[in-house]
């Protein structure tokens, strides 16, 4: 799995726990979208498989694919339904513990297809014999039979399962599938007598009249035209309140179909029976359902999903905690939404919704769906996850009918219409109709209707109570097994390949509890692997672990992560696994491995051919000082390659770095050429980066070097110090005198200050300095005196006045007075400021 991380920007991550922003629903869906776009329909959340229905055939279910996943570690290959199937099978075989695979999702998400793929995988990859092959065939053939009687076309799915199915696949001590057992849940019997607009009855009716031979149809008294049958064309959201005869007819039809379906399941079980076995269970059950109008069936289905979500979170937390404790890693409690409060609202004895519904069904008097709703308001009206039109605020009342109640499920809000709740829950069949069925000459009907029922005075349990009891048994079965999970998502409602409906998918991500599952899984460490797997993959990244680590695995991993620079907060070492907290740590490691692979590629090829070339290498060493010949060419090429690789790793870092690897004799001349080219390249690169200011600085340094290097003792101390442009300024008067002042700023008050000089050729001197310093346009003419620093922070002033002859003297005010002949009508002073060319 780790090998695909280098392409994560394009195809997303294969495991949602490796998402950096794992709390973001948008990031979760974007990762799904990236993978769906690349036809990568499978993604993990830890060990949970998320599957998106592609609505097209993909070439990923061939025999070759099955062999690719057979017996391979779960995370060594890309996510796939085969990986889940194989992991459960190997766990059953090695740990001797029964397994179960829970497949959930809404209608059309691909649950049935997922269970078929698992059965096909076991049929192909498990050990076989003639007897075993018969059982494999029966397991595979049970699906189309149950689909014919239990599936129907709905608005959302052309082949929607209208019942829940739990199948045990039974294996013998050799690991061969030798038997099976099926438990069915909550068949939607009401579909027999009415369907919503645009939907159909169960497949079997249409298959029978369309595909049955003429002789069969004649014996059964059937016609080919489905329009002749009221149950196939009758459409009504709610069941109508018909007259007593019609009601009895519908009740009988539902009872016959429901019991026949159970009989069919029992017959399949009888054909698959086996006594001594290990088990892998497959649960293919309806997902959370929300329609425009939701009735008793949706209430039961969503109650089932609440229970499964509760179990899912509990088992996930339990699994996480057990793994941490087994590895000696401190377990940190995880905060999560516990939907037990919703489950209790539905199933709690005496005051749960099911109990209230049963009470209304069984109590004497004029009970109805309306009185049931009123009883709910009186009993659970204050519950935070329950609301009705009567109890709602003004805003909520606008979207709720007066005959509805709303439950705030873990997956969101659902409004349920109470019309038909009591009738569907009672599911009663008149005694005289049972008697007629018991007298039937049809052998199947006589097995479906037992005569002992006629003498049993006890009222049968209601549909909701039966479902609650069967659900409790299912929870016990699942709790007794090691679970794996497949979460199925449909990408759009129009069954179009390549279309990704983000709004629809966000809804499914929510009600499947995927974000909650991801948060629980990421509460501690995002990634964990056994030491041997981690070390085998990344050992080449550390010299001490490459090519092989000889010590304890834990020590090898500790050495490796220390070399990689893992920080203490980024990982923990367990008893047999390394736990990495952040995905970015793993990404950095995987990127380093990808880089390392390129340098290892040629070396690996050399190692692979070493056995064949060893003699050539030894002979080449013997002939290494000879001219190139067939005996030494391999050795000389290897020496050249080794030197060039060493040189590649140890090139000088800058122009001052004079280091260079010693070349073999045959490469001395080439090495010198390479050294010069490398130096020229570094000089060229260095010069390209030099700014105009720095170039000017270097030019000054070069001049200083030519003048003072090896001639003046304090020159070396000046080299690392920058020449500052404000360190020297020159001032001169506008009169005919030859005086000028060198201003030398200093932070040291003990310095003697500026220098006052006199020159007979002052014009020539200053002109040449101005030209050299390129400061011709920086001469400012100002009227007044020249100030200069005398020393110890004191300031001196030279006053220039016109006169007939040059006279320099100290005036009474302490200033230096200079009398000079006029060169202009007025007295001026000239200053060359910010003069950079003269050093300190």
CSV table of C-alpha atoms in Angstrom, one decimal, residues 257 350 401 418 459 517 551 653:
chain,number,residue,atom,x,y,z
A,257,UNK,CA,-45.0,-15.5,0.3
A,350,UNK,CA,-42.1,-0.8,28.5
A,401,UNK,CA,-47.2,16.1,8.7
A,418,UNK,CA,-47.6,6.2,11.3
A,459,UNK,CA,-51.0,-14.9,20.2
A,517,UNK,CA,-15.0,5.7,12.3
A,551,UNK,CA,20.0,-8.1,15.5
A,653,UNK,CA,29.9,23.0,-1.9
